[in-house]
Short mmCIF file of C-alpha atoms in Angstrom, two decimals:
data_model
loop_
_atom_site.label_atom_id
_atom_site.label_comp_id
_atom_site.label_asym_id
_atom_site.label_seq_id
_atom_site.Cartn_x
_atom_site.Cartn_y
_atom_site.Cartn_z
CA UNK A 564 75.93 102.13 109.26
CA UNK A 565 78.02 104.42 110.94
CA UNK A 566 76.42 107.90 111.47
CA UNK A 567 79.42 109.75 112.48
CA UNK A 568 82.60 110.57 110.60
CA UNK A 569 85.46 109.04 112.46
CA UNK A 570 88.94 110.61 112.77
CA UNK A 571 92.26 108.84 111.92
CA UNK A 572 94.40 107.59 113.20
CA UNK A 573 92.76 104.64 114.87
CA UNK A 574 93.90 103.37 117.97
CA UNK A 575 95.68 99.82 117.88
CA UNK A 576 95.74 97.28 120.32
CA UNK A 577 99.63 96.66 120.10
CA UNK A 578 102.16 97.76 117.43
CA UNK A 579 101.62 94.63 115.49
CA UNK A 580 98.02 94.47 115.35
CA UNK A 581 95.63 96.29 112.93
CA UNK A 582 92.83 98.75 114.43
CA UNK A 583 89.67 96.77 115.45
CA UNK A 584 87.89 99.85 113.64
CA UNK A 585 89.00 98.08 110.40
CA UNK A 586 87.06 95.14 110.87
CA UNK A 587 84.20 97.07 112.17
CA UNK A 588 84.02 99.18 108.92
CA UNK A 589 84.61 96.28 106.73
CA UNK A 590 81.31 95.05 108.00
CA UNK A 591 79.21 98.02 108.08
CA UNK A 592 80.80 100.67 105.59
CA UNK A 593 83.72 99.37 103.71
CA UNK A 594 83.87 102.91 102.05
CA UNK A 595 83.41 105.40 104.74
CA UNK A 596 84.03 109.01 105.25
CA UNK A 597 86.79 109.88 107.74
CA UNK A 598 89.00 112.83 108.66
CA UNK A 599 92.61 112.76 108.36
CA UNK A 600 95.11 114.04 111.01
CA UNK A 601 95.24 117.64 109.27
CA UNK A 602 91.48 117.88 109.09
CA UNK A 603 91.10 117.01 105.30
CA UNK A 604 88.01 114.91 104.77
CA UNK A 605 88.64 111.79 102.77
CA UNK A 606 87.08 108.06 101.89
CA UNK A 607 88.66 105.29 103.73
CA UNK A 608 88.44 101.79 101.76
CA UNK A 609 88.83 98.88 104.01
CA UNK A 610 87.36 95.60 102.02
CA UNK A 611 89.77 93.76 100.06
CA UNK A 612 87.38 94.19 96.69
CA UNK A 613 87.19 97.71 97.23
CA UNK A 614 90.74 98.33 97.79
CA UNK A 615 91.62 96.41 94.67
CA UNK A 616 89.14 98.14 92.74
CA UNK A 617 90.78 101.48 93.76
CA UNK A 618 94.36 100.31 92.99
CA UNK A 619 93.24 98.98 89.78
CA UNK A 620 90.98 101.98 88.42
CA UNK A 621 93.15 104.54 86.51
CA UNK A 622 90.31 107.03 87.42
CA UNK A 623 92.05 107.29 90.86
CA UNK A 624 95.24 109.00 90.60
CA UNK A 625 98.10 109.69 92.77
CA UNK A 626 98.04 113.22 92.17
CA UNK A 627 95.04 115.23 93.00
CA UNK A 628 92.79 116.19 90.55
CA UNK A 629 94.45 119.21 88.30
CA UNK A 630 97.40 119.26 90.71
CA UNK A 631 100.02 117.28 88.92
CA UNK A 632 103.47 118.58 89.53
CA UNK A 633 105.20 119.58 86.24
CA UNK A 634 108.48 119.18 87.86
CA UNK A 635 107.75 115.54 89.00
CA UNK A 636 110.14 113.14 87.35
CA UNK A 637 109.10 109.96 89.69
CA UNK A 638 106.95 107.05 88.91
CA UNK A 639 104.44 108.84 91.50
CA UNK A 640 102.58 110.09 88.37
CA UNK A 641 99.48 109.53 86.36
CA UNK A 642 98.50 108.64 82.83
CA UNK A 643 100.80 108.61 80.01
CA UNK A 644 103.74 110.21 82.00
CA UNK A 645 103.72 107.48 84.52
CA UNK A 646 103.20 104.84 81.71
CA UNK A 647 106.23 106.00 79.76
CA UNK A 648 108.64 105.95 82.81
CA UNK A 649 107.43 102.69 83.73
CA UNK A 650 108.04 101.09 80.46
CA UNK A 651 111.59 102.27 80.14
CA UNK A 652 112.47 101.18 83.87
CA UNK A 653 110.56 97.83 83.38
CA UNK A 654 112.59 97.07 80.20
CA UNK A 655 116.01 96.62 82.38
CA UNK A 656 114.77 96.22 86.27
CA UNK A 657 113.02 93.01 85.64
CA UNK A 658 112.30 89.95 87.77
CA UNK A 659 114.98 88.10 85.67
CA UNK A 660 117.29 91.10 86.64
CA UNK A 661 116.77 90.49 90.16
CA UNK A 662 116.77 86.71 90.01
CA UNK A 663 120.37 86.90 88.68
CA UNK A 664 121.40 88.67 92.08
CA UNK A 665 119.57 85.98 94.22
CA UNK A 666 122.89 83.98 94.83
CA UNK A 667 124.54 87.32 95.61
CA UNK A 668 121.81 88.81 97.94
CA UNK A 669 122.10 85.21 99.93
CA UNK A 670 125.84 85.50 100.23
CA UNK A 671 125.46 89.06 101.65
CA UNK A 672 122.89 88.02 104.26
CA UNK A 673 124.83 84.77 105.24
CA UNK A 674 127.90 87.07 105.78
CA UNK A 675 126.11 89.54 107.92
CA UNK A 676 124.65 86.89 110.12
CA UNK A 677 127.92 85.27 110.32
CA UNK A 678 129.23 88.49 111.52
CA UNK A 679 126.78 88.88 114.18
CA UNK A 680 127.18 85.49 115.38
CA UNK A 681 131.02 85.83 115.65
CA UNK A 682 130.45 88.95 117.94
CA UNK A 683 127.95 87.24 120.22
CA UNK A 684 124.70 87.94 121.68
CA UNK A 685 123.08 90.26 122.20
CA UNK A 686 122.84 91.90 118.87
CA UNK A 687 120.60 94.77 117.21
CA UNK A 688 119.06 93.03 114.49
CA UNK A 689 118.52 96.37 112.32
CA UNK A 690 121.87 97.52 112.50
CA UNK A 691 123.44 93.97 112.14
CA UNK A 692 121.39 92.82 109.16
CA UNK A 693 118.46 94.33 107.94
CA UNK A 694 119.61 97.90 107.45
CA UNK A 695 122.86 96.93 106.03
CA UNK A 696 121.65 94.01 103.83
CA UNK A 697 119.06 96.43 102.16
CA UNK A 698 121.39 99.62 101.79
CA UNK A 699 123.96 96.90 100.51
CA UNK A 700 121.77 95.36 97.94
CA UNK A 701 120.66 98.66 96.71
CA UNK A 702 124.41 99.99 96.42
CA UNK A 703 125.16 96.87 94.60
CA UNK A 704 122.15 96.99 92.10
CA UNK A 705 122.77 100.81 91.24
CA UNK A 706 126.77 100.49 91.48
CA UNK A 707 127.18 102.90 94.47
CA UNK A 708 130.74 102.56 95.96
CA UNK A 709 130.74 100.68 99.09
CA UNK A 710 132.31 103.50 101.02
CA UNK A 711 129.43 105.84 100.30
CA UNK A 712 126.72 103.55 101.51
CA UNK A 713 126.53 104.25 105.23
CA UNK A 714 126.07 108.12 104.44
CA UNK A 715 123.30 107.21 102.21
CA UNK A 716 121.42 105.28 104.76
CA UNK A 717 121.84 108.30 107.04
CA UNK A 718 120.61 110.66 104.77
CA UNK A 719 117.42 108.17 103.71
CA UNK A 720 116.69 107.81 107.63
CA UNK A 721 116.71 111.63 108.07
CA UNK A 722 114.37 112.09 105.34
CA UNK A 723 111.80 109.27 105.75
CA UNK A 724 111.56 108.53 109.39
CA UNK A 725 109.89 110.43 112.27
CA UNK A 726 110.52 109.51 115.86
CA UNK A 727 107.14 109.14 117.62
CA UNK A 728 108.50 110.35 120.95
CA UNK A 729 108.97 113.74 119.33
CA UNK A 730 106.16 116.08 119.02
CA UNK A 731 105.24 117.17 115.35
CA UNK A 732 106.22 120.53 116.17
CA UNK A 733 109.54 119.93 116.93
CA UNK A 734 110.58 117.56 114.07
CA UNK A 735 113.96 119.06 112.42
CA UNK A 736 112.46 120.27 109.06
CA UNK A 737 115.68 121.88 107.97
CA UNK A 738 117.92 118.82 108.63
CA UNK A 739 114.98 116.75 106.65
CA UNK A 740 115.70 119.21 103.75
CA UNK A 741 119.04 119.22 103.91
CA UNK A 742 119.28 115.45 103.65
CA UNK A 743 117.04 115.17 100.54
CA UNK A 744 119.11 117.76 98.84
CA UNK A 745 122.29 115.84 99.85
CA UNK A 746 120.95 112.64 98.72
CA UNK A 747 119.76 114.22 95.48
CA UNK A 748 122.94 115.82 94.64
CA UNK A 749 124.67 112.59 95.17
CA UNK A 750 122.31 110.74 92.90
CA UNK A 751 122.68 113.35 90.19
CA UNK A 752 126.43 112.83 90.53
CA UNK A 753 126.08 109.12 90.48
CA UNK A 754 124.23 109.62 87.20
CA UNK A 755 127.07 111.82 85.66
CA UNK A 756 129.58 109.37 86.45
CA UNK A 757 127.73 106.33 85.04
CA UNK A 758 127.33 108.39 82.01
CA UNK A 759 130.87 108.60 81.58
CA UNK A 760 132.01 105.33 83.08
CA UNK A 761 129.20 102.69 82.41
CA UNK A 762 129.27 99.35 84.18
CA UNK A 763 127.31 96.30 84.82
CA UNK A 764 124.90 98.03 87.11
CA UNK A 765 121.13 98.73 86.87
CA UNK A 766 122.13 102.58 86.59
CA UNK A 767 124.26 102.21 83.50
CA UNK A 768 121.34 99.97 82.05
CA UNK A 769 118.94 102.55 82.77
CA UNK A 770 120.95 105.24 81.10
CA UNK A 771 121.44 102.78 77.86
CA UNK A 772 117.72 102.01 77.50
CA UNK A 773 116.07 103.68 74.61
CA UNK A 774 112.93 102.98 72.86
CA UNK A 775 111.61 104.62 69.61
CA UNK A 776 108.16 105.58 71.11
CA UNK A 777 109.36 106.60 74.69
CA UNK A 778 112.83 108.06 74.19
CA UNK A 779 115.36 107.86 76.94
CA UNK A 780 115.17 108.57 80.41
CA UNK A 781 116.22 112.16 81.12
CA UNK A 782 118.89 113.26 83.75
CA UNK A 783 116.23 114.44 86.12
CA UNK A 784 114.20 111.13 85.80
CA UNK A 785 117.47 108.70 86.43
CA UNK A 786 118.06 111.14 89.85
CA UNK A 787 114.55 110.54 90.74
CA UNK A 788 114.83 106.95 90.10
CA UNK A 789 118.10 106.67 92.45
CA UNK A 790 116.84 108.74 95.13
CA UNK A 791 113.39 106.60 95.11
CA UNK A 792 115.39 103.25 95.13
CA UNK A 793 117.89 104.38 97.99
CA UNK A 794 115.22 105.99 100.14
CA UNK A 795 112.08 103.98 99.99
CA UNK A 796 113.43 100.92 98.73
CA UNK A 797 116.10 100.25 101.40
CA UNK A 798 113.84 101.32 104.33
CA UNK A 799 110.90 99.32 103.28
CA UNK A 800 112.94 96.13 103.11
CA UNK A 801 114.66 96.75 106.28
CA UNK A 802 111.52 97.12 108.18
CA UNK A 803 109.92 94.06 106.88
CA UNK A 804 112.89 92.14 107.66
CA UNK A 805 112.84 93.42 111.13
CA UNK A 806 109.32 92.95 111.70
CA UNK A 807 109.27 89.50 110.23
CA UNK A 808 111.81 88.42 112.82
CA UNK A 809 109.41 89.56 115.51
CA UNK A 810 106.81 87.25 114.42
CA UNK A 811 108.53 84.48 113.54
CA UNK A 812 110.58 83.77 116.71
CA UNK A 813 107.33 84.51 118.66
CA UNK A 814 105.66 81.84 116.90
CA UNK A 815 108.63 79.48 116.75
CA UNK A 816 108.77 79.12 113.24
CA UNK A 817 112.34 80.55 112.45
CA UNK A 818 114.25 77.39 112.72
CA UNK A 819 111.88 75.45 110.37
CA UNK A 820 112.90 77.38 107.46
CA UNK A 821 116.57 76.38 107.08
CA UNK A 822 116.00 73.28 104.84
CA UNK A 823 112.21 74.21 103.59
CA UNK A 824 112.63 76.23 100.64
CA UNK A 825 108.80 76.19 99.59
CA UNK A 826 107.98 76.83 103.27
CA UNK A 827 110.10 79.63 103.28
CA UNK A 828 108.57 81.39 100.22
CA UNK A 829 105.25 80.94 101.54
CA UNK A 830 106.33 82.17 104.91
CA UNK A 831 107.61 85.32 103.17
CA UNK A 832 104.20 85.85 101.34
CA UNK A 833 102.36 85.40 104.92
CA UNK A 834 104.50 87.96 106.45
CA UNK A 835 103.80 90.48 103.61
CA UNK A 836 100.18 89.85 104.41
CA UNK A 837 100.66 90.35 108.05
CA UNK A 838 102.77 93.36 108.16
CA UNK A 839 101.02 95.51 105.33
CA UNK A 840 100.24 98.85 106.88
CA UNK A 841 102.90 98.56 109.81
CA UNK A 842 105.67 98.35 107.23
CA UNK A 843 104.03 100.53 104.52
CA UNK A 844 100.82 101.76 103.01
CA UNK A 845 100.04 102.99 99.64
CA UNK A 846 100.09 106.63 99.07
CA UNK A 847 96.56 108.39 98.90
CA UNK A 848 94.54 108.13 95.75
CA UNK A 849 92.18 111.10 94.24
CA UNK A 850 89.10 110.65 92.21
CA UNK A 851 89.76 112.15 88.76
CA UNK A 852 86.11 111.76 87.90
CA UNK A 853 83.00 110.82 89.66
CA UNK A 854 83.26 107.04 90.12
CA UNK A 855 80.66 104.61 91.93
CA UNK A 856 82.84 102.47 94.37
CA UNK A 857 80.13 99.63 95.55
CA UNK A 858 77.33 101.48 96.57
CA UNK A 859 79.13 104.79 97.32
CA UNK A 860 79.21 107.62 94.94
CA UNK A 861 83.05 109.22 95.01
CA UNK A 862 83.19 112.81 93.79
CA UNK A 863 85.95 114.03 91.33
CA UNK A 864 88.68 115.53 93.62
CA UNK A 865 87.82 113.25 96.41
CA UNK A 866 91.01 111.90 98.47
CA UNK A 867 90.48 108.08 98.95
CA UNK A 868 92.61 106.17 101.30
CA UNK A 869 92.89 102.51 100.33
CA UNK A 870 94.14 100.61 103.33
CA UNK A 871 96.27 97.44 102.28
CA UNK A 872 96.37 96.32 106.08
CA UNK A 873 92.57 96.48 106.21
CA UNK A 874 92.34 94.33 102.80
CA UNK A 875 94.83 91.96 103.83
CA UNK A 876 92.70 90.98 106.88
CA UNK A 877 89.62 90.67 105.04
CA UNK A 878 87.89 87.21 106.12
CA UNK A 879 85.97 87.28 102.77
CA UNK A 880 89.43 86.70 101.22
CA UNK A 881 91.44 85.33 103.87
CA UNK A 882 89.70 83.04 106.22
CA UNK A 883 90.73 83.48 110.16
CA UNK A 884 92.76 86.43 108.66
CA UNK A 885 94.57 87.09 111.91
CA UNK A 886 96.07 83.60 112.13
CA UNK A 887 99.56 83.14 110.56
CA UNK A 888 99.08 80.36 108.03
CA UNK A 889 101.69 80.23 105.36
CA UNK A 890 99.92 77.27 103.58
CA UNK A 891 96.97 79.62 102.42
CA UNK A 892 96.33 80.79 99.29
CA UNK A 893 97.70 84.31 99.40
CA UNK A 894 96.82 87.19 96.96
CA UNK A 895 97.79 89.50 99.29
CA UNK A 896 98.13 93.33 98.20
CA UNK A 897 101.47 94.23 99.84
CA UNK A 898 102.91 95.60 96.92
CA UNK A 899 99.65 97.27 95.59
CA UNK A 900 97.84 96.29 92.63
CA UNK A 901 97.27 97.88 88.95
CA UNK A 902 99.19 100.61 87.35
CA UNK A 903 101.45 101.48 90.52
CA UNK A 904 102.06 97.95 91.64
CA UNK A 905 105.70 98.10 93.24
CA UNK A 906 108.54 97.77 90.74
CA UNK A 907 110.69 96.55 93.52
CA UNK A 908 108.38 93.69 94.72
CA UNK A 909 110.75 90.92 93.38
CA UNK A 910 113.59 92.44 94.94
CA UNK A 911 112.06 93.10 98.45
CA UNK A 912 111.02 89.36 98.30
CA UNK A 913 114.56 88.09 97.51
CA UNK A 914 116.10 90.28 100.42
CA UNK A 915 113.46 89.12 102.95
CA UNK A 916 113.78 85.41 102.01
CA UNK A 917 117.74 85.56 102.08
CA UNK A 918 117.80 87.18 105.38
CA UNK A 919 115.50 84.61 107.29
CA UNK A 920 117.20 81.80 105.60
CA UNK A 921 120.53 82.97 106.98
CA UNK A 922 118.95 83.44 110.40
CA UNK A 923 117.18 80.06 110.23
CA UNK A 924 120.72 78.25 109.65
CA UNK A 925 123.06 80.18 111.51
CA UNK A 926 121.15 81.01 114.40
CA UNK A 927 117.93 78.97 114.99
CA UNK A 928 117.60 79.55 118.41
CA UNK A 929 117.41 83.39 117.87
CA UNK A 930 114.95 85.11 120.29
CA UNK A 931 114.12 88.58 121.40
CA UNK A 932 115.77 90.24 124.37
CA UNK A 933 113.06 92.51 125.22
CA UNK A 934 109.25 92.24 125.22
CA UNK A 935 107.74 93.17 121.95
CA UNK A 936 105.90 96.25 123.78
CA UNK A 937 109.29 97.71 124.82
CA UNK A 938 110.87 97.64 121.30
CA UNK A 939 111.37 101.47 120.01
CA UNK A 940 109.61 102.11 117.23
CA UNK A 941 109.95 104.55 114.37
CA UNK A 942 106.98 105.80 112.41
CA UNK A 943 107.87 107.42 108.90
CA UNK A 944 105.80 109.26 106.46
CA UNK A 945 105.46 106.11 104.26
CA UNK A 946 106.85 103.21 106.51
CA UNK A 947 107.30 102.15 109.89
CA UNK A 948 109.55 99.69 111.63
CA UNK A 949 111.71 99.06 114.67
CA UNK A 950 114.33 101.62 115.57
CA UNK A 951 116.55 98.70 117.09
CA UNK A 952 115.62 95.16 117.54
CA UNK A 953 117.84 93.50 120.18
CA UNK A 954 118.02 89.65 119.79
CA UNK A 955 120.04 86.85 121.53
CA UNK A 956 120.70 83.25 121.20
#
């Protein structure tokens, strides 16, 4: 068992590889004391079974014990407040609703790849495909006018991304705050517009949803839903698409996906398993009461970091976990588990699938222009991905 408390973050051999410390801790102390970068003590959870237990156990909340924000109108709440919001949103934002968008998302992906091919190599895949496909999908889902989407992307990028080349003390907090206020203000205007001019979009459906027990979504709750989908939803899908291409062109697997729908679906799942933690980690959890996690006692109030990246490389669940094997059984945790399982999972899968299929059909010989280690990278508060991904063919 480790005798010293480790300090995060752990070093990585490369940007696409997990820290070796995760594998060591899984073997020796799957629930281990660590110190976060700001000096807070926490429990780091690295095994698949223990991570699943934390995410599925309502005794671990997304808010600190006794520290819930009464002004929080998002899904990042616990207990009855979270359950009510989730029921109302889930009533209309369903896998069936996303399935009805599959053809349109495929069309959008094909159009972006066709434009990229017509312009000729090289191209920045982030700017030419991943980001516009993601923001356009969110825009059409919510009924956001096409002319407004580029500005929404700029606001979201400012709010959620941090250039690792900039020291923390030099981050432009004022710009981030202004971008968030602008995004929230726009969302409130969109809600007001859809109240008076409803359409066939998700926002109009959310405004109209009503339940005898749960009532309706308030204006603040609707505004929070728009800002969450635009910011976190857009960026996460964009980053996964970009990182998926890095992996697939490096292994020569992209071209195989053009006429193999089952292999394409399995590849998306294996990409998600491999990239969890690089393109997203769940937010910290806090113990709301004393909990026994395996052989470790977690005290009420303790912070718990359930690492998806470590869980998805657990050899007890995924034999030879560092190999890319789409054919494997794949109960990965990329979208979490339990009460806070990602509501946008079906939409993200559809976008990633559409992007990879369009590239495989139109540009099967796609390759990276630069070495992986030379790709500029952006680390955000909840997500990370290439700032630009130059490709050629």
